[in-house]
Tab-separated table of C-alpha atoms and ligand atoms in Angstrom:
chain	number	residue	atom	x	y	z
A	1	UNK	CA	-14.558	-86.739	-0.313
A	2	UNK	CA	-17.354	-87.689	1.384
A	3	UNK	CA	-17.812	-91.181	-0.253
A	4	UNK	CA	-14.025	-92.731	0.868
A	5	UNK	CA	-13.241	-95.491	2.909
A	6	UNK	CA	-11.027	-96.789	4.944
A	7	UNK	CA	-9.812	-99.178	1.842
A	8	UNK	CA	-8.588	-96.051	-0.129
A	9	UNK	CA	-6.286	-95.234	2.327
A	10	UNK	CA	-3.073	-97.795	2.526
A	11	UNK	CA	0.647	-98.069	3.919
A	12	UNK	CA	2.729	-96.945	1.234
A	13	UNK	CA	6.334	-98.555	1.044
A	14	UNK	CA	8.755	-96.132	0.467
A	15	UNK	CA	12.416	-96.483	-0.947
A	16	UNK	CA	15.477	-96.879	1.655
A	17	UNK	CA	18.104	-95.975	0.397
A	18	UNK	CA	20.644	-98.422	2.844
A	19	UNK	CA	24.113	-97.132	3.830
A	20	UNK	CA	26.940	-98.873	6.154
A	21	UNK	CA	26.819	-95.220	7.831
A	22	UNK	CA	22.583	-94.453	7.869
A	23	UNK	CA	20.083	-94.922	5.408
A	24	UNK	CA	17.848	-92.210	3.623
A	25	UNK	CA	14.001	-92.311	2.350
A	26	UNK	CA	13.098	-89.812	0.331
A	27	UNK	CA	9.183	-88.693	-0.260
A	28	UNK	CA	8.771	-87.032	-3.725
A	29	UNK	CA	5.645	-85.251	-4.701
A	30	UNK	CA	3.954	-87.497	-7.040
A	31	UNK	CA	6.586	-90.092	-7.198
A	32	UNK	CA	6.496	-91.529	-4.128
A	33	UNK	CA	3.027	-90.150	-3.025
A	34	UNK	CA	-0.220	-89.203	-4.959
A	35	UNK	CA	-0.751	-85.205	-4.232
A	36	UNK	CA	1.958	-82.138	-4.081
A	37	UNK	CA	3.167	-81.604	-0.477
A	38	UNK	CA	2.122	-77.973	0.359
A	39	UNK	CA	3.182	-78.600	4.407
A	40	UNK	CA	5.011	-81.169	6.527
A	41	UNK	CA	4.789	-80.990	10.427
A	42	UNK	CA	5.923	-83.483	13.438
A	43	UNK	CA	4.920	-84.491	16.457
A	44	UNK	CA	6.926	-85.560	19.137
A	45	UNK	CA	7.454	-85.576	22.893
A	46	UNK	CA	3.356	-87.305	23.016
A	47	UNK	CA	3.481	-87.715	26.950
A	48	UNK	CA	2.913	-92.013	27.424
A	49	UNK	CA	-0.733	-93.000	27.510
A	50	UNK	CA	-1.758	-89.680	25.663
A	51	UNK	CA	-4.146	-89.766	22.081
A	52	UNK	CA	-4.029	-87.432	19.343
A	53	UNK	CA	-5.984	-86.598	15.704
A	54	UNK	CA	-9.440	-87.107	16.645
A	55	UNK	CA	-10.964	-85.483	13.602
A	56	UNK	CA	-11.131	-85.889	9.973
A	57	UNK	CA	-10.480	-83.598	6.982
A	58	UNK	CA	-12.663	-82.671	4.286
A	59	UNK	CA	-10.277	-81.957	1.358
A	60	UNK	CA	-7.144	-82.948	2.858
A	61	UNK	CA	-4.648	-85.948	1.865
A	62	UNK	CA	-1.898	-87.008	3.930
A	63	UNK	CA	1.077	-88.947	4.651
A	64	UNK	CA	1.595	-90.192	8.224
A	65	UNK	CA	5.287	-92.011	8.807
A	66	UNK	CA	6.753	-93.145	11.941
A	67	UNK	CA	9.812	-91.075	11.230
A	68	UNK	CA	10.840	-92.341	14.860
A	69	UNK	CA	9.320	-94.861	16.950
A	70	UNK	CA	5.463	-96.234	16.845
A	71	UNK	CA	2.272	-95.526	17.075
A	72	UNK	CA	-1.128	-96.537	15.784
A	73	UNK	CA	-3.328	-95.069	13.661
A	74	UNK	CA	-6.864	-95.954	13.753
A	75	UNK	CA	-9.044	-94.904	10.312
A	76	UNK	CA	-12.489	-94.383	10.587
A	77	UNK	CA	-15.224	-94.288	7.306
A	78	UNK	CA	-17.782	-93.986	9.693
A	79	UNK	CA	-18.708	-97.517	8.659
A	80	UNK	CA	-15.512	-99.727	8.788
A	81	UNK	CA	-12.050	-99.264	11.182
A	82	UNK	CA	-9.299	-100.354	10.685
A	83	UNK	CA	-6.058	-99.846	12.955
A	84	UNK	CA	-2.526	-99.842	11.402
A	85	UNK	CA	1.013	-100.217	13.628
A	86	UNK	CA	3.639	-97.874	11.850
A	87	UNK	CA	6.692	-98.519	13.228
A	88	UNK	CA	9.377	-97.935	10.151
A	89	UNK	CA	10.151	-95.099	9.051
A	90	UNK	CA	10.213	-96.298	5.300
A	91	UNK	CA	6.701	-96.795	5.724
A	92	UNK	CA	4.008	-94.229	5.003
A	93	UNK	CA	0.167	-94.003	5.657
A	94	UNK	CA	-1.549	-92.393	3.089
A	95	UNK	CA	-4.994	-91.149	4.586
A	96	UNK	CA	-7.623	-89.740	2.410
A	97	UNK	CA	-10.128	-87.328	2.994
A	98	UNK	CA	-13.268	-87.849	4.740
A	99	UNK	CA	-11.939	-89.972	7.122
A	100	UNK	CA	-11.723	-89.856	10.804
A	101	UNK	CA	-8.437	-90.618	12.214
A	102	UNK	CA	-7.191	-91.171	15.908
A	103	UNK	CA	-3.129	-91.841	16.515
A	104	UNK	CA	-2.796	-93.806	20.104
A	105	UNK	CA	-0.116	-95.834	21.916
A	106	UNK	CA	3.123	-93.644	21.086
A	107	UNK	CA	6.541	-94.965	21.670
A	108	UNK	CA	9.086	-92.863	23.893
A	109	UNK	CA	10.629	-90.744	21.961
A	110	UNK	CA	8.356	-91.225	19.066
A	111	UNK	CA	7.839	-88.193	16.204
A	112	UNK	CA	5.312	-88.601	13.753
A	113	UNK	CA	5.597	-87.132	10.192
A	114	UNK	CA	3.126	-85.812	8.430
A	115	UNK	CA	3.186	-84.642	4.637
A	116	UNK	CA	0.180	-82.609	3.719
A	117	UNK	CA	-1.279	-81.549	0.355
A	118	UNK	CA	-2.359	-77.989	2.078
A	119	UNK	CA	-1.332	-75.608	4.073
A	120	UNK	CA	-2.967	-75.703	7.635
A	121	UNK	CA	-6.885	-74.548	7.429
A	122	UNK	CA	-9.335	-74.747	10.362
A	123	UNK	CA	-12.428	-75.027	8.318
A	124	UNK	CA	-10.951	-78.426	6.573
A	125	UNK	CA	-11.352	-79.866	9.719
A	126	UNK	CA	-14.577	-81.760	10.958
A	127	UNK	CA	-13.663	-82.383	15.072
A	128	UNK	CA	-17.357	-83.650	16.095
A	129	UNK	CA	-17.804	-87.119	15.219
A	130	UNK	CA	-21.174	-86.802	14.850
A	131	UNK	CA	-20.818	-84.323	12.853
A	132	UNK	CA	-18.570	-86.451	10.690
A	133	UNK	CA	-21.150	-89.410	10.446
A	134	UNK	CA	-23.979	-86.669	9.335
A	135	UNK	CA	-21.426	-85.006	6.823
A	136	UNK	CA	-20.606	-88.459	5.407
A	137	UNK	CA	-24.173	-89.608	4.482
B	201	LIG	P1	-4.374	-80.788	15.452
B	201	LIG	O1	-4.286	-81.068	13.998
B	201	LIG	O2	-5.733	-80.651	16.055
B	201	LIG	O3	-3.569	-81.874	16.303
B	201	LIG	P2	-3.548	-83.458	16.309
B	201	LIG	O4	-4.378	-83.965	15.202
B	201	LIG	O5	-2.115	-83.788	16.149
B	201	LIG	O6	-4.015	-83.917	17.631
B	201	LIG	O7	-3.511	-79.501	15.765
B	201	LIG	C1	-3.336	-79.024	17.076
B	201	LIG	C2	-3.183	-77.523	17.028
B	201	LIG	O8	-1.961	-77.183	16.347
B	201	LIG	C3	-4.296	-76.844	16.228
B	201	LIG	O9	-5.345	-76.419	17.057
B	201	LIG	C4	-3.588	-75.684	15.577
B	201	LIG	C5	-2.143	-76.083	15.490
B	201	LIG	N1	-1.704	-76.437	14.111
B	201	LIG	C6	-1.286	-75.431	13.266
B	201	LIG	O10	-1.279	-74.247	13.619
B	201	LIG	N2	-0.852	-75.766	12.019
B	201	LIG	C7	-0.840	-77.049	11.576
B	201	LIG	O11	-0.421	-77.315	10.406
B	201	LIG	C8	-1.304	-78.090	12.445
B	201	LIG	C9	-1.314	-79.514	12.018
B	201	LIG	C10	-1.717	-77.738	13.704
């Protein structure tokens, strides 16, 4: 998608399910987000100070939840940023494609969640940002 902006991608609240003994949220495909999960990975143990992403995706979507912790995520059109704190793990970022992402400023202890709508592909990924700003126009 190389038209989309930073204002199609949004936090997405997500149902908590609250308990005396723990609560549970619960992602279902098209329920809760807008594409079939084909692959979910975390990240965790980010050493302080350290940045991740730094790329976009052509044809990927994805849902990025502070499962533990925070971090930011900083969107990218090429045109417009915008920077979002997630810090609940009922929350959810849903990132489009054709957008550059960067995740800084990780809590200790901190795992990020991501829900994908495909399995893992090198050549979805564009990882020059010049290259991105060229593929966008
Ligand atoms: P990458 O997506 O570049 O990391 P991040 O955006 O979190 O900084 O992934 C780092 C490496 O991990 C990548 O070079 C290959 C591997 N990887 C997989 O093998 N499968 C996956 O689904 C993902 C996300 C990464």
């Amino acid at each position: 998608m190389k038209s989309s902006t930073v204002y199609d991608c949004s936090v997405i609240e997500l149902r908590k399910h609250s308990h005396i003994k723990g609560n549970i949220t619960v992602v279902e495909n098209n329920v809760s987000v807008p594409f079939d999960t084909k692959r979910v990975y975390y990240l965790y143990d980010v050493p302080g100070g350290e940045s991740r992403g730094g790329h976009a995706h052509k044809g990927l979507y994805q849902l990025i939840v502070a499962a533990s912790g925070s971090f930011t995520v900083t969107l990218d059109d090429g045109k417009v940023k915008r920077t979002f704190l997630l810090n609940r793990p009922y929350q959810g970022l849903m990132v489009v494609p054709g957008i550059w992402r960067t995740l800084d400023d990780f809590s200790s202890g901190s795992v990020c969640l991501v829900l994908a709508s495909e399995v893992y592909s090198e050549d979805d990924y564009i990882r020059d940002y010049q290259s991105f700003t060229k593929w966008k126009k």
